Protein backbone atom coordinates (compact mmCIF):
# COMPACT_ATOMS: atom_id res chain seq x y z
CA UNK A 1 0.00 0.00 0.00
CA UNK A 2 2.12 2.85 -1.20
CA UNK A 3 -0.75 5.37 -1.03
CA UNK A 4 -1.88 4.60 2.54
CA UNK A 5 0.03 7.50 4.21
CA UNK A 6 -1.54 9.99 1.75
CA UNK A 7 -4.99 8.56 2.47
CA UNK A 8 -4.33 8.85 6.21
CA UNK A 9 -3.55 12.54 5.71
CA UNK A 10 -6.82 12.98 3.80
CA UNK A 11 -8.71 11.16 6.56
CA UNK A 12 -7.26 13.40 9.27
CA UNK A 13 -8.23 16.48 7.23
CA UNK A 14 -11.82 15.26 6.86
CA UNK A 15 -12.06 14.30 10.55
CA UNK A 16 -10.90 17.81 11.52
CA UNK A 17 -13.37 19.45 9.13
CA UNK A 18 -16.22 17.28 10.48
CA UNK A 19 -15.35 18.46 13.97
CA UNK A 20 -15.31 22.09 12.82
CA UNK A 21 -18.75 21.79 11.24
CA UNK A 22 -20.46 19.98 14.12
CA UNK A 23 -18.69 21.68 17.02
CA UNK A 24 -20.85 23.41 19.67
CA UNK A 25 -17.87 24.90 21.48
CA UNK A 26 -15.40 27.35 20.00
CA UNK A 27 -12.45 25.99 22.00
CA UNK A 28 -13.24 22.59 20.53
CA UNK A 29 -13.52 24.18 17.07
CA UNK A 30 -10.04 25.65 17.42
CA UNK A 31 -8.82 22.18 18.40
CA UNK A 32 -10.50 20.72 15.32
CA UNK A 33 -8.82 23.31 13.13
CA UNK A 34 -5.49 22.19 14.60
CA UNK A 35 -6.41 18.56 13.80
CA UNK A 36 -7.31 19.49 10.22
CA UNK A 37 -4.01 21.33 9.91
CA UNK A 38 -2.02 18.43 11.30
CA UNK A 39 -3.04 16.44 8.22
CA UNK A 40 -0.60 18.62 6.28
CA UNK A 41 2.27 17.45 8.52
CA UNK A 42 1.43 13.83 7.71
CA UNK A 43 1.15 14.64 4.00
CA UNK A 44 4.44 16.57 3.90
CA UNK A 45 6.40 13.94 5.81
CA UNK A 46 4.85 11.15 3.70
CA UNK A 47 5.91 12.94 0.50
CA UNK A 48 9.46 13.35 1.81
CA UNK A 49 9.94 9.84 3.22
CA UNK A 50 12.51 7.62 1.57
CA UNK A 51 13.09 3.95 2.40
CA UNK A 52 16.41 3.03 4.09
CA UNK A 53 17.30 6.71 4.44
CA UNK A 54 18.06 8.74 7.54
CA UNK A 55 17.65 12.32 8.76
CA UNK A 56 19.15 15.04 6.52
CA UNK A 57 21.85 15.96 9.02
CA UNK A 58 25.41 15.35 7.83
CA UNK A 59 27.30 16.01 11.06
CA UNK A 60 27.97 12.26 11.44
CA UNK A 61 26.99 10.96 8.00
CA UNK A 62 29.25 10.58 4.99
CA UNK A 63 28.11 12.97 2.23
CA UNK A 64 26.17 11.09 -0.42
CA UNK A 65 24.29 8.76 1.94
CA UNK A 66 20.55 8.61 1.25
CA UNK A 67 18.52 11.03 3.36
CA UNK A 68 14.83 11.88 3.51
CA UNK A 69 13.71 15.04 1.72
CA UNK A 70 14.83 18.09 3.78
CA UNK A 71 12.64 20.51 1.80
CA UNK A 72 9.34 19.09 3.03
CA UNK A 73 10.74 18.79 6.55
CA UNK A 74 11.49 22.51 6.50
CA UNK A 75 7.96 23.14 5.21
CA UNK A 76 6.50 21.03 8.04
CA UNK A 77 8.48 23.13 10.52
CA UNK A 78 7.02 26.31 9.04
CA UNK A 79 3.59 24.71 9.18
CA UNK A 80 3.93 23.85 12.88
CA UNK A 81 5.07 27.35 13.85
CA UNK A 82 2.31 29.08 11.90
CA UNK A 83 -0.28 26.59 13.19
CA UNK A 84 0.71 27.10 16.81
CA UNK A 85 0.62 30.90 16.58
CA UNK A 86 -2.71 30.95 14.74
CA UNK A 87 -4.15 28.63 17.40
CA UNK A 88 -2.92 30.99 20.12
CA UNK A 89 -4.49 33.98 18.38
CA UNK A 90 -7.82 32.19 17.89
CA UNK A 91 -7.89 31.06 21.52
CA UNK A 92 -7.36 34.62 22.72
CA UNK A 93 -10.29 35.65 20.51
CA UNK A 94 -12.42 32.94 22.14
CA UNK A 95 -11.44 34.21 25.60
CA UNK A 96 -12.62 37.72 24.67
CA UNK A 97 -15.80 36.33 23.16
CA UNK A 98 -16.57 34.42 26.34
CA UNK A 99 -16.08 37.62 28.36
CA UNK A 100 -18.27 39.83 26.17
CA UNK A 101 -21.04 37.39 25.25
CA UNK A 102 -20.91 34.86 28.07
CA UNK A 103 -20.91 31.88 25.71
CA UNK A 104 -18.56 29.89 23.51
CA UNK A 105 -21.33 28.18 21.52
CA UNK A 106 -21.15 29.52 17.94
CA UNK A 107 -24.93 29.03 17.50
CA UNK A 108 -25.74 31.33 20.39
CA UNK A 109 -23.67 34.12 18.85
CA UNK A 110 -26.41 35.54 16.70
CA UNK A 111 -26.39 39.32 16.79
CA UNK A 112 -23.64 41.91 16.75
CA UNK A 113 -23.03 43.64 20.05
CA UNK A 114 -20.87 46.68 20.75
CA UNK B 1 -29.20 26.74 8.58
CA UNK B 2 -30.36 23.85 10.75
CA UNK B 3 -27.89 21.35 12.15
CA UNK B 4 -29.07 18.43 10.01
CA UNK B 5 -28.98 20.53 6.82
CA UNK B 6 -25.48 21.69 7.67
CA UNK B 7 -24.34 18.15 8.37
CA UNK B 8 -25.85 16.95 5.09
CA UNK B 9 -24.12 19.74 3.18
CA UNK B 10 -20.83 18.86 4.86
CA UNK B 11 -21.17 15.13 4.13
CA UNK B 12 -21.84 15.85 0.44
CA UNK B 13 -18.84 18.19 0.23
CA UNK B 14 -16.69 15.74 2.21
CA UNK B 15 -17.55 12.91 -0.18
CA UNK B 16 -16.49 15.05 -3.15
CA UNK B 17 -13.33 16.13 -1.35
CA UNK B 18 -12.53 12.53 -0.34
CA UNK B 19 -12.95 11.36 -3.95
CA UNK B 20 -10.61 14.13 -5.09
CA UNK B 21 -8.03 13.29 -2.42
CA UNK B 22 -8.09 9.58 -3.28
CA UNK B 23 -7.64 10.37 -6.98
CA UNK B 24 -4.79 12.77 -6.14
CA UNK B 25 -3.09 10.21 -3.84
CA UNK B 26 -2.92 7.77 -6.77
CA UNK B 27 -1.05 10.36 -8.85
CA UNK B 28 1.53 11.21 -6.17
CA UNK B 29 4.95 9.54 -6.36
CA UNK B 30 4.93 6.26 -4.40
CA UNK B 31 5.55 6.44 -0.65
CA UNK B 32 9.19 5.96 0.30
CA UNK B 33 10.45 5.99 -3.29
CA UNK B 34 14.00 7.03 -4.21
CA UNK B 35 12.98 10.00 -6.40
CA UNK B 36 13.36 13.30 -4.50
CA UNK B 37 14.65 15.83 -7.03
CA UNK B 38 14.13 18.88 -4.78
CA UNK B 39 15.59 17.10 -1.78
CA UNK B 40 18.74 16.08 -3.64
CA UNK B 41 19.30 19.61 -4.92
CA UNK B 42 18.71 21.03 -1.44
CA UNK B 43 21.23 18.58 0.06
CA UNK B 44 23.84 19.51 -2.56
CA UNK B 45 23.25 23.23 -1.98
CA UNK B 46 23.38 22.82 1.80
CA UNK B 47 26.64 20.87 1.71
CA UNK B 48 28.13 23.45 -0.66
CA UNK B 49 27.32 26.11 1.97
CA UNK B 50 29.03 23.94 4.63
CA UNK B 51 25.84 23.44 6.63
CA UNK B 52 25.56 19.98 8.21
CA UNK B 53 21.86 20.25 9.11
CA UNK B 54 20.19 20.54 5.70
CA UNK B 55 16.82 21.46 7.21
CA UNK B 56 18.46 24.53 8.79
CA UNK B 57 20.14 25.27 5.47
CA UNK B 58 16.77 25.18 3.70
CA UNK B 59 15.11 27.34 6.37
CA UNK B 60 17.76 29.98 6.99
CA UNK B 61 19.69 30.07 3.72
CA UNK B 62 17.90 28.63 0.70
CA UNK B 63 14.49 30.00 1.58
CA UNK B 64 15.43 32.47 4.29
CA UNK B 65 13.02 35.01 2.84
CA UNK B 66 10.10 32.64 3.48
CA UNK B 67 11.30 32.09 7.01
CA UNK B 68 11.36 35.86 7.50
CA UNK B 69 7.66 35.87 6.61
CA UNK B 70 6.97 32.96 8.94
CA UNK B 71 8.81 34.66 11.74
CA UNK B 72 6.81 37.82 11.11
CA UNK B 73 3.61 35.77 11.48
CA UNK B 74 4.92 34.58 14.84
CA UNK B 75 5.72 38.12 15.93
CA UNK B 76 2.37 39.45 14.70
CA UNK B 77 0.40 36.78 16.52
CA UNK B 78 2.26 37.40 19.79
CA UNK B 79 1.43 41.08 19.30
CA UNK B 80 -2.18 40.27 18.42
CA UNK B 81 -2.70 38.00 21.42
CA UNK B 82 -1.21 40.72 23.63
CA UNK B 83 -3.65 43.25 22.18
CA UNK B 84 -6.67 40.96 22.56
CA UNK B 85 -5.84 39.87 26.10
CA UNK B 86 -4.91 43.26 27.59
CA UNK B 87 -6.69 44.40 30.71
CA UNK B 88 -10.14 45.74 29.83
CA UNK B 89 -11.80 48.67 31.60
CA UNK B 90 -14.09 46.41 33.62
CA UNK B 91 -11.33 44.10 34.79
CA UNK B 92 -8.73 44.26 37.50
CA UNK B 93 -5.74 42.19 38.54
CA UNK B 94 -5.87 40.16 41.67
CA UNK B 95 -2.78 39.07 43.53
CA UNK B 96 -2.37 35.31 43.01
CA UNK B 97 -2.09 33.26 46.17
CA UNK B 98 0.82 30.97 46.93
CA UNK B 99 -0.04 27.34 46.25
CA UNK B 100 1.14 24.27 48.16
CA UNK B 101 3.32 21.91 46.09
CA UNK B 102 4.52 18.38 46.80
CA UNK B 103 8.22 18.35 47.74
CA UNK B 104 8.91 15.74 45.03
CA UNK B 105 7.38 18.02 42.39
CA UNK B 106 9.50 20.88 43.68
CA UNK B 107 12.63 18.73 43.43
CA UNK B 108 11.64 17.69 39.89
CA UNK B 109 11.31 21.29 38.79
CA UNK B 110 14.45 22.50 40.55
CA UNK B 111 16.48 19.69 38.94
CA UNK B 112 15.05 19.93 35.45
CA UNK B 113 14.89 23.72 35.08
CA UNK B 114 18.64 24.28 34.62
CA UNK B 115 18.97 21.10 32.52
CA UNK B 116 16.14 22.18 30.21
CA UNK B 117 17.56 25.70 29.88
CA UNK B 118 20.93 24.20 28.94
CA UNK B 119 19.33 21.81 26.44
CA UNK B 120 17.41 24.67 24.83
CA UNK B 121 20.53 26.79 24.57
CA UNK B 122 22.43 23.86 23.08
CA UNK B 123 19.70 23.19 20.51
CA UNK B 124 19.73 26.83 19.39
CA UNK B 125 23.53 27.07 19.29
CA UNK B 126 23.95 23.83 17.31
CA UNK B 127 21.05 24.46 14.94
CA UNK B 128 23.34 24.38 11.91
CA UNK B 129 25.02 21.11 12.98
CA UNK B 130 22.55 18.80 14.70
CA UNK B 131 18.81 18.22 14.55
CA UNK B 132 17.18 21.22 16.14
CA UNK B 133 17.55 24.92 15.58
CA UNK B 134 16.07 28.24 16.57
CA UNK B 135 12.43 27.22 16.46
CA UNK B 136 12.77 24.00 18.42
CA UNK B 137 15.38 25.33 20.85
CA UNK B 138 13.33 28.46 21.50
CA UNK B 139 10.31 26.40 22.50
CA UNK B 140 12.47 24.26 24.81
CA UNK B 141 13.86 27.43 26.44
CA UNK B 142 10.35 28.78 27.02
CA UNK B 143 9.25 25.42 28.44
CA UNK B 144 12.16 25.46 30.87
CA UNK B 145 10.97 28.72 32.40
CA UNK B 146 7.48 27.32 32.89
CA UNK B 147 8.82 24.42 34.92
CA UNK B 148 8.87 27.02 37.70
CA UNK B 149 5.09 27.29 37.35
CA UNK B 150 4.69 23.51 37.52
CA UNK B 151 7.07 22.95 40.40
CA UNK B 152 6.31 26.08 42.43
CA UNK B 153 3.52 28.55 41.66
CA UNK B 154 2.65 31.61 39.62
CA UNK B 155 4.39 34.01 42.00
CA UNK B 156 7.71 32.22 41.48
CA UNK B 157 7.23 32.15 37.71
CA UNK B 158 6.53 35.90 37.76
CA UNK B 159 9.68 36.50 39.76
CA UNK B 160 12.03 34.58 37.43
CA UNK B 161 10.35 35.75 34.22
CA UNK B 162 11.71 39.13 33.04
CA UNK B 163 8.64 39.91 30.96
CA UNK B 164 9.58 43.48 30.00
CA UNK B 165 13.02 42.32 28.81
CA UNK B 166 11.53 39.42 26.85
CA UNK B 167 8.95 41.72 25.22
CA UNK B 168 11.77 43.89 23.90
CA UNK B 169 13.94 40.87 23.01
CA UNK B 170 11.10 39.47 20.93
CA UNK B 171 10.78 42.67 18.91
CA UNK B 172 14.55 43.17 18.60
CA UNK B 173 15.11 39.59 17.38
CA UNK B 174 12.34 39.94 14.82
CA UNK B 175 13.94 43.16 13.58
CA UNK B 176 17.43 41.64 13.65
CA UNK B 177 16.42 38.91 11.18
CA UNK B 178 15.25 41.55 8.71
CA UNK B 179 18.36 43.64 9.34
CA UNK B 180 20.72 40.68 8.85
CA UNK B 181 19.35 40.32 5.34
CA UNK B 182 20.96 43.66 4.53
CA UNK B 183 24.44 42.08 4.87
CA UNK B 184 23.82 40.17 1.66
CA UNK B 185 22.50 43.29 -0.01
CA UNK B 186 25.51 45.35 1.10
CA UNK B 187 27.97 42.83 -0.34
CA UNK B 188 26.25 43.02 -3.71
CA UNK B 189 24.50 39.62 -3.67
CA UNK B 190 20.79 39.63 -2.78
CA UNK B 191 18.66 40.31 0.28
CA UNK B 192 19.30 37.54 2.87
CA UNK B 193 21.96 35.93 0.63
CA UNK B 194 24.51 33.96 2.63
CA UNK B 195 27.66 36.00 2.02
CA UNK B 196 29.28 35.66 5.46
CA UNK B 197 32.47 33.54 5.75
CA UNK B 198 31.35 29.91 5.69
CA UNK B 199 33.93 28.48 8.12
CA UNK B 200 34.83 24.80 8.50
CA UNK B 201 32.21 22.14 7.82
CA UNK B 202 30.79 20.55 10.99
CA UNK B 203 32.24 23.20 13.32
CA UNK B 204 30.19 25.54 15.48
CA UNK B 205 31.34 28.47 13.33
CA UNK B 206 30.29 26.90 10.00
CA UNK B 207 27.51 27.87 7.59
CA UNK B 208 27.86 31.68 7.68
CA UNK B 209 24.56 33.51 7.96
CA UNK B 210 22.62 30.36 8.96
CA UNK B 211 24.09 30.26 12.47
CA UNK B 212 23.38 33.96 13.10
CA UNK B 213 19.82 33.96 11.77
CA UNK B 214 19.19 30.72 13.66
CA UNK B 215 20.23 32.41 16.90
CA UNK B 216 17.92 35.41 16.34
CA UNK B 217 15.05 33.03 15.64
CA UNK B 218 15.88 31.13 18.83
CA UNK B 219 15.68 34.35 20.85
CA UNK B 220 12.47 35.41 19.14
CA UNK B 221 10.67 32.08 19.53
CA UNK B 222 11.82 31.67 23.13
CA UNK B 223 10.75 35.13 24.25
CA UNK B 224 7.64 35.08 22.04
CA UNK B 225 6.34 31.85 23.57
CA UNK B 226 7.00 33.11 27.10
CA UNK B 227 5.17 36.39 26.39
CA UNK B 228 2.29 34.54 24.73
CA UNK B 229 1.90 32.12 27.64
CA UNK B 230 2.19 35.02 30.08
CA UNK B 231 -0.90 36.64 28.55
CA UNK B 232 -2.87 33.40 28.76
CA UNK B 233 -1.72 32.64 32.31
CA UNK B 234 -2.64 36.20 33.35
CA UNK B 235 -6.16 35.56 32.10
CA UNK B 236 -6.42 32.33 34.05
CA UNK B 237 -4.74 33.37 37.28
CA UNK B 238 -4.83 37.12 37.75
CA UNK B 239 -7.53 38.85 35.74
CA UNK B 240 -10.98 39.04 37.33
CA UNK B 241 -14.04 41.14 36.41
CA UNK B 242 -14.51 44.29 38.49
CA UNK B 243 -18.09 43.40 39.39
CA UNK B 244 -19.22 39.83 39.78
CA UNK B 245 -22.76 40.31 38.37
CA UNK B 246 -23.22 40.94 34.62
XYZ file of C-alpha atoms in Angstrom:
360
model
C 0.000 0.000 0.000
C 2.124 2.849 -1.196
C -0.747 5.367 -1.027
C -1.876 4.598 2.541
C 0.035 7.505 4.207
C -1.540 9.985 1.750
C -4.987 8.564 2.473
C -4.334 8.852 6.215
C -3.547 12.545 5.710
C -6.820 12.977 3.802
C -8.710 11.162 6.558
C -7.260 13.401 9.274
C -8.230 16.477 7.230
C -11.824 15.259 6.859
C -12.060 14.298 10.549
C -10.902 17.810 11.519
C -13.374 19.446 9.129
C -16.218 17.281 10.480
C -15.351 18.462 13.967
C -15.308 22.090 12.819
C -18.754 21.789 11.235
C -20.458 19.980 14.123
C -18.687 21.682 17.024
C -20.853 23.414 19.668
C -17.871 24.896 21.482
C -15.398 27.355 20.000
C -12.452 25.989 22.000
C -13.240 22.591 20.527
C -13.524 24.181 17.072
C -10.036 25.655 17.423
C -8.818 22.183 18.395
C -10.501 20.720 15.318
C -8.816 23.311 13.128
C -5.490 22.189 14.599
C -6.412 18.563 13.801
C -7.308 19.489 10.215
C -4.014 21.326 9.914
C -2.018 18.427 11.303
C -3.041 16.443 8.219
C -0.605 18.619 6.284
C 2.265 17.454 8.517
C 1.426 13.832 7.707
C 1.152 14.636 4.001
C 4.436 16.569 3.897
C 6.396 13.945 5.807
C 4.852 11.151 3.698
C 5.913 12.940 0.505
C 9.461 13.352 1.811
C 9.936 9.841 3.223
C 12.508 7.620 1.565
C 13.094 3.951 2.397
C 16.412 3.032 4.089
C 17.295 6.711 4.443
C 18.061 8.744 7.538
C 17.652 12.325 8.761
C 19.151 15.036 6.516
C 21.850 15.959 9.020
C 25.411 15.354 7.834
C 27.305 16.008 11.060
C 27.974 12.262 11.443
C 26.985 10.960 8.001
C 29.251 10.576 4.988
C 28.112 12.969 2.229
C 26.175 11.093 -0.423
C 24.285 8.757 1.943
C 20.548 8.611 1.248
C 18.523 11.029 3.360
C 14.830 11.877 3.514
C 13.709 15.041 1.721
C 14.828 18.091 3.778
C 12.636 20.510 1.799
C 9.343 19.093 3.033
C 10.740 18.786 6.555
C 11.488 22.508 6.503
C 7.959 23.140 5.209
C 6.501 21.027 8.041
C 8.480 23.127 10.524
C 7.019 26.312 9.038
C 3.595 24.708 9.176
C 3.928 23.847 12.881
C 5.068 27.354 13.851
C 2.312 29.083 11.904
C -0.276 26.591 13.192
C 0.714 27.105 16.813
C 0.620 30.903 16.581
C -2.709 30.952 14.742
C -4.150 28.634 17.399
C -2.918 30.994 20.115
C -4.491 33.985 18.383
C -7.817 32.187 17.891
C -7.889 31.057 21.521
C -7.364 34.621 22.720
C -10.291 35.655 20.505
C -12.417 32.935 22.144
C -11.442 34.208 25.604
C -12.618 37.720 24.673
C -15.801 36.331 23.158
C -16.569 34.423 26.339
C -16.082 37.618 28.364
C -18.266 39.828 26.169
C -21.037 37.393 25.247
C -20.913 34.861 28.068
C -20.913 31.880 25.713
C -18.555 29.889 23.507
C -21.326 28.182 21.517
C -21.153 29.519 17.936
C -24.926 29.030 17.504
C -25.737 31.333 20.391
C -23.667 34.121 18.851
C -26.409 35.541 16.701
C -26.393 39.323 16.793
C -23.642 41.915 16.753
C -23.029 43.638 20.047
C -20.868 46.679 20.754
C -29.201 26.736 8.576
C -30.355 23.849 10.746
C -27.885 21.348 12.149
C -29.065 18.432 10.007
C -28.982 20.527 6.824
C -25.479 21.688 7.671
C -24.336 18.149 8.372
C -25.845 16.948 5.086
C -24.118 19.737 3.176
C -20.833 18.861 4.861
C -21.169 15.132 4.127
C -21.839 15.848 0.438
C -18.843 18.187 0.232
C -16.687 15.738 2.213
C -17.551 12.909 -0.185
C -16.487 15.046 -3.151
C -13.326 16.128 -1.347
C -12.534 12.531 -0.342
C -12.946 11.357 -3.950
C -10.607 14.129 -5.093
C -8.033 13.295 -2.416
C -8.094 9.575 -3.276
C -7.639 10.372 -6.979
C -4.788 12.767 -6.140
C -3.090 10.215 -3.842
C -2.923 7.773 -6.775
C -1.053 10.364 -8.849
C 1.532 11.210 -6.166
C 4.952 9.538 -6.358
C 4.932 6.265 -4.402
C 5.545 6.436 -0.654
C 9.188 5.955 0.303
C 10.454 5.989 -3.286
C 14.000 7.031 -4.207
C 12.985 9.996 -6.397
C 13.359 13.298 -4.503
C 14.650 15.834 -7.027
C 14.132 18.882 -4.783
C 15.586 17.100 -1.777
C 18.735 16.079 -3.645
C 19.303 19.609 -4.918
C 18.713 21.028 -1.436
C 21.231 18.577 0.055
C 23.836 19.505 -2.564
C 23.252 23.228 -1.984
C 23.377 22.822 1.799
C 26.643 20.866 1.707
C 28.127 23.447 -0.655
C 27.322 26.113 1.970
C 29.026 23.938 4.633
C 25.836 23.435 6.628
C 25.560 19.983 8.210
C 21.864 20.251 9.106
C 20.194 20.544 5.705
C 16.817 21.463 7.210
C 18.456 24.530 8.787
C 20.138 25.270 5.473
C 16.765 25.180 3.703
C 15.109 27.338 6.369
C 17.759 29.975 6.989
C 19.688 30.072 3.720
C 17.904 28.630 0.696
C 14.490 30.000 1.582
C 15.426 32.472 4.294
C 13.018 35.012 2.841
C 10.096 32.639 3.476
C 11.304 32.087 7.005
C 11.362 35.861 7.500
C 7.663 35.866 6.609
C 6.969 32.956 8.942
C 8.814 34.662 11.744
C 6.808 37.824 11.107
C 3.607 35.774 11.485
C 4.921 34.584 14.841
C 5.721 38.123 15.931
C 2.369 39.449 14.695
C 0.404 36.775 16.523
C 2.260 37.399 19.791
C 1.434 41.078 19.299
C -2.184 40.270 18.419
C -2.696 37.995 21.419
C -1.207 40.716 23.626
C -3.654 43.247 22.181
C -6.672 40.963 22.564
C -5.837 39.870 26.103
C -4.907 43.257 27.591
C -6.690 44.396 30.709
C -10.139 45.740 29.832
C -11.801 48.668 31.596
C -14.087 46.412 33.623
C -11.333 44.103 34.788
C -8.728 44.262 37.497
C -5.744 42.195 38.542
C -5.865 40.159 41.673
C -2.778 39.070 43.531
C -2.370 35.310 43.008
C -2.093 33.263 46.172
C 0.818 30.966 46.930
C -0.036 27.335 46.251
C 1.135 24.274 48.155
C 3.319 21.908 46.087
C 4.524 18.380 46.800
C 8.223 18.348 47.739
C 8.912 15.740 45.027
C 7.379 18.021 42.387
C 9.503 20.881 43.675
C 12.630 18.733 43.426
C 11.640 17.685 39.892
C 11.309 21.295 38.790
C 14.448 22.498 40.548
C 16.481 19.690 38.944
C 15.053 19.933 35.451
C 14.886 23.722 35.079
C 18.643 24.277 34.616
C 18.973 21.095 32.517
C 16.139 22.177 30.213
C 17.563 25.695 29.883
C 20.933 24.202 28.941
C 19.328 21.809 26.438
C 17.407 24.668 24.828
C 20.531 26.792 24.568
C 22.430 23.855 23.084
C 19.700 23.194 20.509
C 19.732 26.830 19.389
C 23.531 27.073 19.289
C 23.948 23.825 17.314
C 21.052 24.461 14.941
C 23.342 24.382 11.907
C 25.016 21.109 12.976
C 22.555 18.798 14.699
C 18.812 18.224 14.549
C 17.180 21.218 16.141
C 17.549 24.923 15.582
C 16.070 28.243 16.569
C 12.428 27.224 16.460
C 12.773 23.996 18.420
C 15.378 25.329 20.853
C 13.325 28.461 21.498
C 10.306 26.398 22.496
C 12.467 24.264 24.815
C 13.857 27.435 26.437
C 10.354 28.776 27.020
C 9.248 25.418 28.443
C 12.165 25.456 30.870
C 10.966 28.721 32.405
C 7.477 27.325 32.893
C 8.818 24.417 34.925
C 8.871 27.021 37.696
C 5.091 27.287 37.350
C 4.690 23.507 37.517
C 7.071 22.951 40.401
C 6.313 26.078 42.431
C 3.525 28.554 41.662
C 2.648 31.605 39.624
C 4.389 34.011 42.004
C 7.707 32.217 41.482
C 7.232 32.146 37.707
C 6.532 35.895 37.764
C 9.683 36.496 39.758
C 12.030 34.580 37.430
C 10.352 35.753 34.225
C 11.710 39.128 33.043
C 8.637 39.915 30.962
C 9.576 43.476 30.002
C 13.019 42.318 28.814
C 11.526 39.416 26.854
C 8.953 41.715 25.222
C 11.770 43.891 23.903
C 13.942 40.874 23.012
C 11.097 39.466 20.934
C 10.784 42.667 18.907
C 14.552 43.167 18.599
C 15.114 39.594 17.376
C 12.337 39.939 14.816
C 13.937 43.157 13.579
C 17.433 41.639 13.653
C 16.420 38.914 11.176
C 15.245 41.554 8.713
C 18.359 43.638 9.344
C 20.725 40.679 8.853
C 19.348 40.322 5.338
C 20.961 43.659 4.527
C 24.437 42.081 4.875
C 23.816 40.171 1.662
C 22.497 43.292 -0.007
C 25.513 45.354 1.099
C 27.972 42.833 -0.342
C 26.254 43.020 -3.708
C 24.497 39.622 -3.671
C 20.788 39.630 -2.778
C 18.657 40.307 0.278
C 19.299 37.539 2.865
C 21.957 35.929 0.629
C 24.509 33.956 2.628
C 27.661 35.995 2.017
C 29.281 35.664 5.457
C 32.471 33.539 5.747
C 31.355 29.909 5.689
C 33.934 28.483 8.121
C 34.832 24.796 8.495
C 32.207 22.144 7.817
C 30.787 20.554 10.986
C 32.241 23.202 13.318
C 30.191 25.545 15.483
C 31.342 28.470 13.333
C 30.294 26.904 10.003
C 27.513 27.866 7.593
C 27.860 31.681 7.682
C 24.559 33.513 7.959
C 22.617 30.357 8.959
C 24.088 30.264 12.474
C 23.381 33.964 13.103
C 19.824 33.960 11.771
C 19.192 30.725 13.657
C 20.233 32.415 16.902
C 17.921 35.415 16.335
C 15.050 33.027 15.640
C 15.878 31.130 18.831
C 15.676 34.355 20.854
C 12.473 35.406 19.139
C 10.668 32.082 19.531
C 11.821 31.668 23.133
C 10.750 35.131 24.251
C 7.644 35.078 22.043
C 6.335 31.847 23.568
C 7.003 33.108 27.104
C 5.171 36.391 26.386
C 2.286 34.540 24.731
C 1.896 32.123 27.639
C 2.194 35.024 30.081
C -0.898 36.643 28.546
C -2.874 33.401 28.757
C -1.725 32.640 32.314
C -2.643 36.197 33.346
C -6.165 35.558 32.104
C -6.419 32.327 34.049
C -4.744 33.375 37.282
C -4.831 37.122 37.750
C -7.533 38.848 35.741
C -10.985 39.038 37.334
C -14.044 41.137 36.410
C -14.510 44.294 38.491
C -18.089 43.404 39.389
C -19.224 39.831 39.784
C -22.760 40.314 38.368
C -23.217 40.937 34.619
